[in-house]
Amino acid sequence: MADEVRVRFAPSPTGELHVGGARTALYNWLYAKNLGGKFILRVEDTDEKRSTEENLETILRSMQWLGLDWDEGPVLQSDRLDLYNDYVSLLMSSGNAYYCFAAQEDIEEQRREALEADENWVYRGADRELSSDEVRAKLDAEEPHTVRFKVPDEGTITVDDAVQGEVTFESAHIEDFVLQRSDEKPTYHLSNVVDDIEMGITHVIRGADHLSNTPKQVLVYEALNAKLPIFAHLPLILGEDGKRLSKRHGATSVEHFHDKGYLPGAVINYLALLGWNAGDDREVFTSAELTSEFSLERVNKANPKFDVEKLSWLNGEYIKEVPAGELRPAVREALQVRGCWNEELDMERRDFFFALIELWQPRSRTINELADHIAPFLTEAFAYEPDGLKEHVHGKDLLGVVQAFREALLQVDPWNQEQLEESLREVATGAEKEAAELIHPTRIALVGKKASPGIFEVLELMGREKARVRLDRMIRYLSKLEEAKTKRLEQIAAAAAKK
Ligand code: GLU
């Protein structure tokens, strides 16, 4: 099995899973699936202060929701501290690492001075030169220390990156980095490389923000005589303003998109496009298409922009295509959150619920939008969209015509789109109004919004009783407007009479 592809996703549980991490996880997952390899989940949790179990749970939950299932793990680095210590000993005994007793403040001071003097400076520990007796004495005296890697003073390190191409680093620019902290915990550079070796990782696929770490890690591999993996550094994801995507650009956690009613398939599809293309202009891919077509060769170097509008558009495309039955559980959940679910919709009114989903599917970009559209069919406790009121209701002298339409609806028979349309047109004509002048306020009365599918379709599906209740509510609203208007006119008249 020497050739088996083994990749890993190695999150640090210092926060939720965000778009960048999810994209890294996805590309690893796709790569493994594409080549029949293994996808390993490793949790880099040696930073005790910043890692939490809660974050880990959220990361796992997000991965599961996205369907990024792992073949091995999760392996927690915090369970393997002895292993890293063994490797520290190995590097010490081969002369590649040394105890460093220098105080952090002194090193920082040197760094600051060099910066002020505008000098290039990298840390080279003086303690490299300590004799073994001197080291022993200091250890016996329990002097605080770290273990650092002895970086060669000269030479270059070339990383042949599968995405970024050849990148060469000067050894002289790399400091003697810490392998083991003063609390004996390994640093990222050590535990990351040790695990990649121990786990037989063949490809390290991760964000380009780690490219600058790579020469250090290559030095560790070489010091251990270990075979280098193939590195593939994915382009950075940027916000709309061209700066690296961060919290400033709004919520970007996978959990957030879950909560907002995005579909995992659409999120996966969108993430796949953040740095990869299939070589043509297709944008909608099934998971099976992605796994069969994904390759590192088609990962771009150029940094992609995260565009939430595009994600929403794509999500809308997914919602349109998914059979209503598949959307049901998620829509039900969203309706439950809105307090307008009732069990009948799962039982005797199941068809009605299906028809509602189908009616709104083509017009909803997220499950939440879908639920917002459906809610007015289940409850009358919805708000009227202010814009809609302004454009189509206020100042339009509608009370009479809406009342007339309400009465006419009681007589419509059979209750179907054709009859409903005929009835509305008759009422409008009778009131000397255009049909549209009645259609718009009726729509606001029925669903609270300016836009909806065809109003007669809405009416037919909603049914006579619900339509009546909603029109009654609009009639009450219009009566209040009339009252307010009359009062205002009286006040004006009274004020004028006083003059
Ligand atoms: N724990 C590192 C991170 O979350 C992993 C980097 C790597 O994949 O090597 O960024």
Short mmCIF file of C-alpha atoms and ligand atoms in Angstrom, two decimals:
data_model
loop_
_atom_site.label_atom_id
_atom_site.label_comp_id
_atom_site.label_asym_id
_atom_site.label_seq_id
_atom_site.Cartn_x
_atom_site.Cartn_y
_atom_site.Cartn_z
CA MET A 1 0.00 0.00 0.00
CA ALA A 2 3.01 2.26 -0.45
CA ASP A 3 1.19 4.41 -2.94
CA GLU A 4 -1.99 4.95 -1.02
CA VAL A 5 -2.89 8.61 -0.79
CA ARG A 6 -3.22 9.76 2.82
CA VAL A 7 -4.30 13.31 3.48
CA ARG A 8 -5.40 15.04 6.60
CA PHE A 9 -7.34 18.01 7.85
CA ALA A 10 -5.69 19.37 10.95
CA PRO A 11 -7.82 22.06 12.56
CA SER A 12 -6.86 23.79 15.78
CA PRO A 13 -9.99 23.99 17.93
CA THR A 14 -9.47 27.64 18.71
CA GLY A 15 -12.67 28.71 16.98
CA GLU A 16 -15.50 27.45 14.81
CA LEU A 17 -15.03 25.98 11.35
CA HIS A 18 -14.94 28.90 8.94
CA VAL A 19 -15.07 29.08 5.18
CA GLY A 20 -11.28 28.83 4.83
CA GLY A 21 -10.94 25.77 7.04
CA ALA A 22 -13.96 24.13 5.46
CA ARG A 23 -12.47 24.67 1.99
CA THR A 24 -9.20 23.07 3.16
CA ALA A 25 -11.10 20.12 4.62
CA LEU A 26 -13.11 19.76 1.43
CA TYR A 27 -10.11 19.79 -0.92
CA ASN A 28 -8.40 17.13 1.18
CA TRP A 29 -11.58 15.08 1.26
CA LEU A 30 -12.11 15.43 -2.49
CA TYR A 31 -8.51 14.54 -3.18
CA ALA A 32 -8.75 11.39 -1.07
CA LYS A 33 -12.09 10.40 -2.61
CA ASN A 34 -10.82 11.02 -6.10
CA LEU A 35 -7.83 8.75 -5.64
CA GLY A 36 -9.33 6.19 -3.32
CA GLY A 37 -7.15 7.40 -0.48
CA LYS A 38 -7.73 8.08 3.19
CA PHE A 39 -8.89 11.31 4.77
CA ILE A 40 -7.66 11.68 8.32
CA LEU A 41 -8.91 14.12 10.91
CA ARG A 42 -6.29 15.36 13.32
CA VAL A 43 -6.99 17.88 16.03
CA GLU A 44 -4.09 20.21 16.74
CA ASP A 45 -4.99 21.08 20.29
CA THR A 46 -1.66 21.49 22.00
CA ASP A 47 -2.33 25.16 22.65
CA GLU A 48 -4.25 24.61 25.86
CA LYS A 49 -5.15 28.23 26.38
CA ARG A 50 -6.91 28.68 23.07
CA SER A 51 -8.32 25.22 22.39
CA THR A 52 -11.73 24.28 23.74
CA GLU A 53 -13.86 21.18 23.61
CA GLU A 54 -16.80 23.27 22.57
CA ASN A 55 -14.93 24.47 19.49
CA LEU A 56 -13.97 20.92 18.67
CA GLU A 57 -17.59 19.83 18.89
CA THR A 58 -18.68 22.65 16.61
CA ILE A 59 -15.98 21.78 14.08
CA LEU A 60 -17.01 18.12 14.05
CA ARG A 61 -20.68 19.05 13.79
CA SER A 62 -19.97 21.37 10.86
CA MET A 63 -17.94 18.71 9.07
CA GLN A 64 -20.66 16.15 9.58
CA TRP A 65 -23.29 18.54 8.32
CA LEU A 66 -21.22 19.16 5.18
CA GLY A 67 -20.81 15.41 4.75
CA LEU A 68 -17.03 15.54 5.07
CA ASP A 69 -16.67 12.17 6.73
CA TRP A 70 -13.22 11.08 7.82
CA ASP A 71 -11.66 7.62 7.54
CA GLU A 72 -9.44 7.89 10.58
CA GLY A 73 -9.54 9.98 13.72
CA PRO A 74 -10.22 12.34 15.21
CA VAL A 75 -6.68 11.99 16.55
CA LEU A 76 -6.02 14.48 19.31
CA GLN A 77 -2.49 15.79 19.58
CA SER A 78 -3.01 16.37 23.29
CA ASP A 79 -3.16 12.57 23.65
CA ARG A 80 0.21 12.11 22.03
CA LEU A 81 2.55 14.41 23.93
CA ASP A 82 4.99 11.58 24.72
CA LEU A 83 5.44 10.95 21.04
CA TYR A 84 6.55 14.52 20.41
CA ASN A 85 8.96 14.33 23.33
CA ASP A 86 10.53 11.23 21.78
CA TYR A 87 11.09 13.17 18.60
CA VAL A 88 12.62 16.04 20.52
CA SER A 89 15.13 13.57 21.98
CA LEU A 90 15.84 12.24 18.52
CA LEU A 91 16.52 15.70 17.15
CA MET A 92 18.70 16.53 20.14
CA SER A 93 20.77 13.42 19.82
CA SER A 94 21.31 13.93 16.10
CA GLY A 95 22.56 17.44 16.84
CA ASN A 96 19.69 19.18 15.06
CA ALA A 97 18.20 20.75 18.14
CA TYR A 98 19.49 22.37 21.30
CA TYR A 99 18.35 23.60 24.68
CA CYS A 100 17.87 27.33 24.69
CA PHE A 101 17.98 29.07 28.04
CA ALA A 102 17.58 32.60 26.71
CA ALA A 103 14.70 34.56 28.21
CA GLN A 104 11.90 35.42 25.79
CA GLU A 105 12.07 39.10 26.79
CA ASP A 106 15.77 39.27 25.90
CA ILE A 107 15.10 37.77 22.50
CA GLU A 108 12.25 40.22 21.92
CA GLU A 109 14.52 43.07 22.98
CA GLN A 110 17.14 42.02 20.43
CA ARG A 111 14.44 41.78 17.80
CA ARG A 112 13.17 45.28 18.60
CA GLU A 113 16.62 46.80 18.52
CA ALA A 114 17.32 45.24 15.15
CA LEU A 115 14.03 46.50 13.84
CA GLU A 116 14.75 50.01 15.05
CA ALA A 117 18.18 49.90 13.48
CA ASP A 118 16.53 48.63 10.29
CA GLU A 119 18.70 45.53 10.32
CA ASN A 120 17.76 42.12 9.07
CA TRP A 121 17.80 39.89 12.08
CA VAL A 122 16.95 36.31 12.75
CA TYR A 123 17.44 34.57 16.02
CA ARG A 124 20.44 32.27 16.29
CA GLY A 125 20.70 31.00 19.83
CA ALA A 126 24.03 31.52 21.58
CA ASP A 127 23.22 28.38 23.55
CA ARG A 128 23.95 26.29 20.49
CA GLU A 129 27.54 26.49 21.63
CA LEU A 130 27.05 25.39 25.25
CA SER A 131 29.04 22.33 26.26
CA SER A 132 27.14 19.31 27.45
CA ASP A 133 28.38 19.99 31.00
CA GLU A 134 27.07 23.52 30.88
CA VAL A 135 23.71 22.28 29.61
CA ARG A 136 23.53 19.64 32.33
CA ALA A 137 24.31 22.19 35.03
CA LYS A 138 21.56 24.51 33.82
CA LEU A 139 19.07 21.68 33.58
CA ASP A 140 19.98 20.53 37.06
CA ALA A 141 19.43 24.06 38.29
CA GLU A 142 16.00 23.88 36.65
CA GLU A 143 16.60 26.92 34.50
CA PRO A 144 13.59 27.52 32.26
CA HIS A 145 14.32 26.57 28.68
CA THR A 146 12.91 25.74 25.31
CA VAL A 147 14.23 23.41 22.65
CA ARG A 148 15.09 25.06 19.37
CA PHE A 149 15.96 23.77 15.96
CA LYS A 150 19.45 24.46 14.71
CA VAL A 151 18.74 26.16 11.39
CA PRO A 152 21.68 26.06 8.99
CA ASP A 153 23.29 29.48 8.53
CA GLU A 154 23.48 29.14 4.80
CA GLY A 155 21.80 27.44 1.92
CA THR A 156 18.33 27.43 0.48
CA ILE A 157 15.23 25.34 0.90
CA THR A 158 13.11 24.80 -2.15
CA VAL A 159 9.54 23.69 -1.82
CA ASP A 160 8.07 22.22 -4.96
CA ASP A 161 4.47 23.07 -4.29
CA ALA A 162 1.71 21.43 -6.30
CA VAL A 163 -0.19 24.72 -6.49
CA GLN A 164 2.32 27.49 -5.93
CA GLY A 165 5.12 25.96 -7.99
CA GLU A 166 8.74 26.13 -6.84
CA VAL A 167 9.27 28.45 -3.93
CA THR A 168 12.75 29.00 -2.56
CA PHE A 169 13.59 30.22 0.92
CA GLU A 170 16.94 31.39 2.29
CA SER A 171 18.00 29.49 5.34
CA ALA A 172 19.67 32.66 6.60
CA HIS A 173 16.22 34.25 6.90
CA ILE A 174 14.85 31.53 9.13
CA GLU A 175 15.32 31.79 12.85
CA ASP A 176 16.17 28.95 15.18
CA PHE A 177 12.52 28.15 15.78
CA VAL A 178 11.17 26.58 18.93
CA LEU A 179 10.27 22.88 18.83
CA GLN A 180 9.34 22.46 22.45
CA ARG A 181 8.08 25.23 24.68
CA SER A 182 9.20 25.86 28.25
CA ASP A 183 6.17 23.90 29.50
CA GLU A 184 7.45 20.94 27.47
CA LYS A 185 4.59 21.17 25.01
CA PRO A 186 5.50 20.79 21.35
CA THR A 187 5.08 23.74 19.03
CA TYR A 188 3.02 23.48 15.90
CA HIS A 189 6.13 22.98 13.76
CA LEU A 190 7.13 19.90 15.67
CA SER A 191 3.83 18.15 16.34
CA ASN A 192 2.56 18.87 12.85
CA VAL A 193 5.58 17.29 11.17
CA VAL A 194 5.82 14.39 13.62
CA ASP A 195 2.20 13.52 13.02
CA ASP A 196 2.46 13.87 9.28
CA ILE A 197 5.38 11.42 9.39
CA GLU A 198 3.76 9.05 11.87
CA MET A 199 0.47 9.03 10.03
CA GLY A 200 2.12 8.46 6.68
CA ILE A 201 0.64 11.62 5.19
CA THR A 202 1.46 11.76 1.49
CA HIS A 203 0.00 15.17 0.64
CA VAL A 204 -0.19 18.24 2.81
CA ILE A 205 -3.01 20.32 1.39
CA ARG A 206 -3.62 23.50 3.35
CA GLY A 207 -4.00 27.27 3.12
CA ALA A 208 -1.26 29.40 1.60
CA ASP A 209 -0.90 31.15 4.94
CA HIS A 210 1.17 28.10 5.90
CA LEU A 211 3.57 28.39 2.98
CA SER A 212 6.00 30.45 5.05
CA ASN A 213 6.03 27.70 7.70
CA THR A 214 6.93 25.08 5.18
CA PRO A 215 10.72 25.59 4.97
CA LYS A 216 10.95 25.14 8.73
CA GLN A 217 8.97 21.95 8.49
CA VAL A 218 11.07 20.74 5.57
CA LEU A 219 14.16 21.21 7.74
CA VAL A 220 12.59 19.02 10.41
CA TYR A 221 11.73 16.32 7.87
CA GLU A 222 15.28 16.38 6.58
CA ALA A 223 16.76 16.24 10.05
CA LEU A 224 14.66 13.16 10.68
CA ASN A 225 15.53 11.62 7.32
CA ALA A 226 11.85 11.36 6.59
CA LYS A 227 10.29 11.38 3.17
CA LEU A 228 8.75 14.73 2.29
CA PRO A 229 5.07 14.79 1.48
CA ILE A 230 3.79 16.69 -1.52
CA PHE A 231 2.81 20.16 -0.44
CA ALA A 232 -0.16 21.95 -1.97
CA HIS A 233 -0.87 25.42 -0.62
CA LEU A 234 -4.32 26.61 -1.51
CA PRO A 235 -4.89 30.25 -2.49
CA LEU A 236 -6.10 32.54 0.25
CA ILE A 237 -9.77 33.41 0.35
CA LEU A 238 -10.39 37.15 0.22
CA GLY A 239 -13.31 39.33 1.22
CA GLU A 240 -15.12 41.63 -1.22
CA ASP A 241 -12.58 44.37 -0.51
CA GLY A 242 -9.66 42.18 -1.57
CA LYS A 243 -8.39 41.77 1.99
CA ARG A 244 -8.02 38.37 3.58
CA LEU A 245 -11.41 37.01 4.62
CA SER A 246 -11.99 37.62 8.32
CA LYS A 247 -14.70 38.44 10.82
CA ARG A 248 -14.77 41.99 9.49
CA HIS A 249 -16.44 40.63 6.38
CA GLY A 250 -19.39 39.27 8.34
CA ALA A 251 -20.23 35.80 9.55
CA THR A 252 -18.36 33.11 7.67
CA SER A 253 -18.66 30.09 9.93
CA VAL A 254 -20.18 26.91 8.57
CA GLU A 255 -22.50 26.93 11.58
CA HIS A 256 -23.80 30.32 10.47
CA PHE A 257 -24.70 29.03 7.01
CA HIS A 258 -26.37 26.04 8.58
CA ASP A 259 -28.43 28.33 10.80
CA LYS A 260 -29.36 30.60 7.90
CA GLY A 261 -30.89 27.73 5.99
CA TYR A 262 -28.25 26.94 3.37
CA LEU A 263 -28.06 23.42 2.02
CA PRO A 264 -24.85 21.50 2.67
CA GLY A 265 -24.63 20.47 -0.99
CA ALA A 266 -24.71 24.08 -2.12
CA VAL A 267 -22.12 25.14 0.44
CA ILE A 268 -19.84 22.31 -0.67
CA ASN A 269 -20.37 23.24 -4.30
CA TYR A 270 -19.55 26.88 -3.59
CA LEU A 271 -16.47 26.05 -1.49
CA ALA A 272 -15.20 23.79 -4.26
CA LEU A 273 -15.21 26.77 -6.61
CA LEU A 274 -13.12 28.88 -4.24
CA GLY A 275 -9.82 28.06 -5.89
CA TRP A 276 -10.68 25.22 -8.23
CA ASN A 277 -12.43 24.93 -11.58
CA ALA A 278 -13.28 22.02 -13.81
CA GLY A 279 -11.60 23.56 -16.83
CA ASP A 280 -14.85 24.88 -18.27
CA ASP A 281 -17.46 27.34 -17.07
CA ARG A 282 -19.70 24.95 -15.19
CA GLU A 283 -20.61 26.14 -11.74
CA VAL A 284 -23.11 23.62 -10.46
CA PHE A 285 -21.67 20.27 -9.45
CA THR A 286 -23.00 17.29 -7.58
CA SER A 287 -20.80 15.83 -4.92
CA ALA A 288 -20.14 12.83 -7.18
CA GLU A 289 -19.03 15.11 -10.01
CA LEU A 290 -16.72 16.98 -7.68
CA THR A 291 -15.07 13.84 -6.39
CA SER A 292 -14.59 12.41 -9.84
CA GLU A 293 -13.28 15.63 -11.37
CA PHE A 294 -11.25 17.19 -8.59
CA SER A 295 -7.50 17.46 -9.07
CA LEU A 296 -4.75 19.59 -7.60
CA GLU A 297 -3.65 20.55 -11.13
CA ARG A 298 -6.81 22.58 -11.49
CA VAL A 299 -6.37 24.50 -8.25
CA ASN A 300 -5.56 28.11 -9.10
CA LYS A 301 -2.86 30.24 -7.61
CA ALA A 302 -5.00 33.36 -7.77
CA ASN A 303 -6.79 34.24 -4.55
CA PRO A 304 -10.57 33.86 -4.90
CA LYS A 305 -13.10 36.25 -3.40
CA PHE A 306 -15.78 35.01 -1.10
CA ASP A 307 -19.07 36.26 -2.47
CA VAL A 308 -22.02 35.51 -0.25
CA GLU A 309 -24.45 36.67 -2.96
CA LYS A 310 -23.10 34.02 -5.27
CA LEU A 311 -23.39 31.41 -2.56
CA SER A 312 -27.01 32.46 -2.02
CA TRP A 313 -27.70 32.28 -5.74
CA LEU A 314 -26.19 28.81 -5.90
CA ASN A 315 -28.16 27.75 -2.86
CA GLY A 316 -31.31 28.97 -4.60
CA GLU A 317 -30.42 26.81 -7.61
CA TYR A 318 -30.09 23.82 -5.30
CA ILE A 319 -33.36 24.55 -3.55
CA LYS A 320 -35.12 24.68 -6.94
CA GLU A 321 -33.81 21.28 -7.93
CA VAL A 322 -34.21 19.30 -4.73
CA PRO A 323 -37.43 17.25 -4.53
CA ALA A 324 -39.83 18.89 -2.07
CA GLY A 325 -39.76 15.76 0.08
CA GLU A 326 -36.06 16.21 0.75
CA LEU A 327 -36.56 19.77 1.89
CA ARG A 328 -39.38 18.84 4.25
CA PRO A 329 -37.39 18.11 7.43
CA ALA A 330 -35.37 21.31 7.19
CA VAL A 331 -38.41 23.44 6.37
CA ARG A 332 -40.33 21.86 9.21
CA GLU A 333 -37.50 22.73 11.59
CA ALA A 334 -37.44 26.32 10.37
CA LEU A 335 -41.23 26.57 10.79
CA GLN A 336 -40.97 25.15 14.28
CA VAL A 337 -38.47 27.87 15.12
CA ARG A 338 -40.99 30.41 13.81
CA GLY A 339 -43.69 28.91 16.03
CA CYS A 340 -46.05 28.12 13.17
CA TRP A 341 -45.66 24.41 12.73
CA ASN A 342 -48.48 22.09 13.61
CA GLU A 343 -48.41 18.32 13.51
CA GLU A 344 -51.30 18.13 11.04
CA LEU A 345 -48.87 19.24 8.36
CA ASP A 346 -47.11 15.94 8.80
CA MET A 347 -50.35 13.96 8.84
CA GLU A 348 -53.63 14.82 7.14
CA ARG A 349 -52.36 18.09 5.71
CA ARG A 350 -49.17 16.62 4.32
CA ASP A 351 -50.13 17.33 0.71
CA PHE A 352 -50.85 20.93 1.57
CA PHE A 353 -47.41 21.28 3.12
CA PHE A 354 -45.82 19.70 0.04
CA ALA A 355 -47.72 22.03 -2.23
CA LEU A 356 -46.51 25.01 -0.17
CA ILE A 357 -42.90 23.93 -0.50
CA GLU A 358 -43.31 23.43 -4.23
CA LEU A 359 -45.00 26.79 -4.65
CA TRP A 360 -42.17 28.68 -2.98
CA GLN A 361 -39.15 26.60 -3.94
CA PRO A 362 -38.40 28.53 -7.13
CA ARG A 363 -38.43 31.82 -5.24
CA SER A 364 -36.39 30.98 -2.16
CA ARG A 365 -32.63 31.18 -1.88
CA THR A 366 -32.44 29.58 1.55
CA ILE A 367 -34.53 27.29 3.71
CA ASN A 368 -35.15 30.22 6.01
CA GLU A 369 -36.56 32.27 3.15
CA LEU A 370 -38.69 29.31 2.18
CA ALA A 371 -40.05 29.06 5.72
CA ASP A 372 -40.66 32.83 5.81
CA HIS A 373 -42.69 32.51 2.61
CA ILE A 374 -44.68 29.57 3.89
CA ALA A 375 -45.38 30.95 7.36
CA PRO A 376 -48.25 33.28 6.25
CA PHE A 377 -50.12 30.21 5.03
CA LEU A 378 -50.00 28.77 8.51
CA THR A 379 -50.42 31.77 10.75
CA GLU A 380 -51.87 35.22 10.35
CA ALA A 381 -49.35 36.68 12.76
CA PHE A 382 -47.04 38.00 10.09
CA ALA A 383 -45.99 41.58 9.50
CA TYR A 384 -46.82 43.58 6.39
CA GLU A 385 -43.71 44.57 4.50
CA PRO A 386 -43.40 48.37 5.00
CA ASP A 387 -42.35 48.94 1.39
CA GLY A 388 -45.37 47.04 0.18
CA LEU A 389 -47.72 49.10 2.33
CA LYS A 390 -46.16 52.29 1.07
CA GLU A 391 -46.35 51.35 -2.58
CA HIS A 392 -49.67 49.57 -2.74
CA VAL A 393 -51.83 50.32 0.28
CA HIS A 394 -51.36 53.70 1.90
CA GLY A 395 -53.35 56.55 0.40
CA LYS A 396 -55.07 54.32 -2.15
CA ASP A 397 -58.66 54.40 -0.95
CA LEU A 398 -59.01 50.64 -0.80
CA LEU A 399 -61.41 49.91 2.01
CA GLY A 400 -64.50 49.56 -0.15
CA VAL A 401 -62.93 47.44 -2.86
CA VAL A 402 -61.23 45.07 -0.42
CA GLN A 403 -64.49 44.67 1.47
CA ALA A 404 -66.26 43.91 -1.78
CA PHE A 405 -63.63 41.36 -2.75
CA ARG A 406 -63.92 39.72 0.66
CA GLU A 407 -67.66 39.30 0.11
CA ALA A 408 -67.18 38.06 -3.44
CA LEU A 409 -64.71 35.41 -2.28
CA LEU A 410 -67.39 33.89 -0.09
CA GLN A 411 -69.35 33.12 -3.26
CA VAL A 412 -66.55 31.84 -5.51
CA ASP A 413 -67.43 28.37 -6.68
CA PRO A 414 -65.59 26.23 -7.55
CA TRP A 415 -62.60 27.54 -5.61
CA ASN A 416 -60.05 27.54 -8.39
CA GLN A 417 -57.67 29.97 -10.03
CA GLU A 418 -59.92 30.74 -12.96
CA GLN A 419 -62.96 31.59 -10.88
CA LEU A 420 -60.86 33.55 -8.43
CA GLU A 421 -59.41 35.64 -11.20
CA GLU A 422 -62.80 36.29 -12.72
CA SER A 423 -64.16 37.33 -9.35
CA LEU A 424 -61.28 39.71 -8.64
CA ARG A 425 -61.55 41.36 -12.04
CA GLU A 426 -65.28 41.86 -11.62
CA VAL A 427 -64.86 43.46 -8.21
CA ALA A 428 -62.08 45.74 -9.50
CA THR A 429 -64.17 46.85 -12.47
CA GLY A 430 -67.14 47.48 -10.21
CA ALA A 431 -64.97 49.76 -8.08
CA GLU A 432 -63.57 51.47 -11.17
CA LYS A 433 -60.07 50.23 -10.47
CA GLU A 434 -57.46 48.40 -12.46
CA ALA A 435 -57.14 44.72 -11.47
CA ALA A 436 -53.55 45.42 -10.38
CA GLU A 437 -54.79 48.00 -7.87
CA LEU A 438 -56.60 45.19 -6.10
CA ILE A 439 -54.06 42.42 -6.75
CA HIS A 440 -51.18 44.21 -4.98
CA PRO A 441 -52.97 44.96 -1.70
CA THR A 442 -54.51 41.49 -1.77
CA ARG A 443 -51.04 40.00 -1.99
CA ILE A 444 -49.91 42.05 1.00
CA ALA A 445 -53.02 40.96 2.88
CA LEU A 446 -52.39 37.29 2.11
CA VAL A 447 -48.63 36.92 2.50
CA GLY A 448 -47.41 40.27 3.79
CA LYS A 449 -45.06 40.82 0.85
CA LYS A 450 -44.87 42.74 -2.39
CA ALA A 451 -43.76 39.68 -4.33
CA SER A 452 -45.22 36.21 -4.43
CA PRO A 453 -46.11 33.54 -6.94
CA GLY A 454 -49.30 34.24 -8.92
CA ILE A 455 -51.91 35.61 -6.57
CA PHE A 456 -54.63 33.27 -7.80
CA GLU A 457 -52.39 30.28 -7.22
CA VAL A 458 -51.73 31.58 -3.74
CA LEU A 459 -55.45 32.07 -3.10
CA GLU A 460 -56.37 28.65 -4.40
CA LEU A 461 -53.81 26.93 -2.23
CA MET A 462 -54.53 29.01 0.84
CA GLY A 463 -58.23 28.21 0.78
CA ARG A 464 -61.33 30.31 1.37
CA GLU A 465 -61.28 30.44 5.14
CA LYS A 466 -57.66 31.53 5.53
CA ALA A 467 -58.05 34.06 2.75
CA ARG A 468 -61.10 35.50 4.48
CA VAL A 469 -59.29 35.81 7.82
CA ARG A 470 -56.38 37.60 6.15
CA LEU A 471 -58.62 39.94 4.19
CA ASP A 472 -60.50 40.74 7.40
CA ARG A 473 -57.20 41.71 8.95
CA MET A 474 -56.44 43.99 6.00
CA ILE A 475 -59.93 45.47 6.29
CA ARG A 476 -59.29 46.28 9.96
CA TYR A 477 -55.97 47.84 8.99
CA LEU A 478 -57.61 49.94 6.26
CA SER A 479 -60.42 51.02 8.62
CA LYS A 480 -57.82 52.26 11.08
CA LEU A 481 -56.16 54.20 8.30
CA GLU A 482 -59.53 55.74 7.39
CA GLU A 483 -60.23 56.65 11.02
CA ALA A 484 -56.84 58.27 11.37
CA LYS A 485 -57.43 60.16 8.16
CA THR A 486 -60.87 61.35 9.25
CA LYS A 487 -59.48 62.46 12.59
CA ARG A 488 -56.72 64.37 10.90
CA LEU A 489 -59.19 66.06 8.57
CA GLU A 490 -61.40 67.01 11.52
CA GLN A 491 -58.44 68.49 13.34
CA ILE A 492 -57.51 70.50 10.29
CA ALA A 493 -61.12 71.67 9.92
CA ALA A 494 -61.29 72.59 13.62
CA ALA A 495 -58.05 74.49 13.41
CA ALA A 496 -59.27 76.32 10.33
CA ALA A 497 -62.59 77.20 12.05
CA LYS A 498 -60.70 78.79 14.95
CA LYS A 499 -58.84 81.18 12.70
N1 GLU B 1 -3.49 23.42 12.87
C1 GLU B 1 -3.09 24.08 11.69
C2 GLU B 1 -4.18 25.08 11.31
O1 GLU B 1 -5.29 24.95 11.77
C3 GLU B 1 -2.86 23.07 10.61
C4 GLU B 1 -1.96 23.51 9.53
C5 GLU B 1 -1.62 22.37 8.61
O2 GLU B 1 -2.55 21.88 7.97
O3 GLU B 1 -0.47 22.02 8.53
O4 GLU B 1 -3.95 25.99 10.58
#
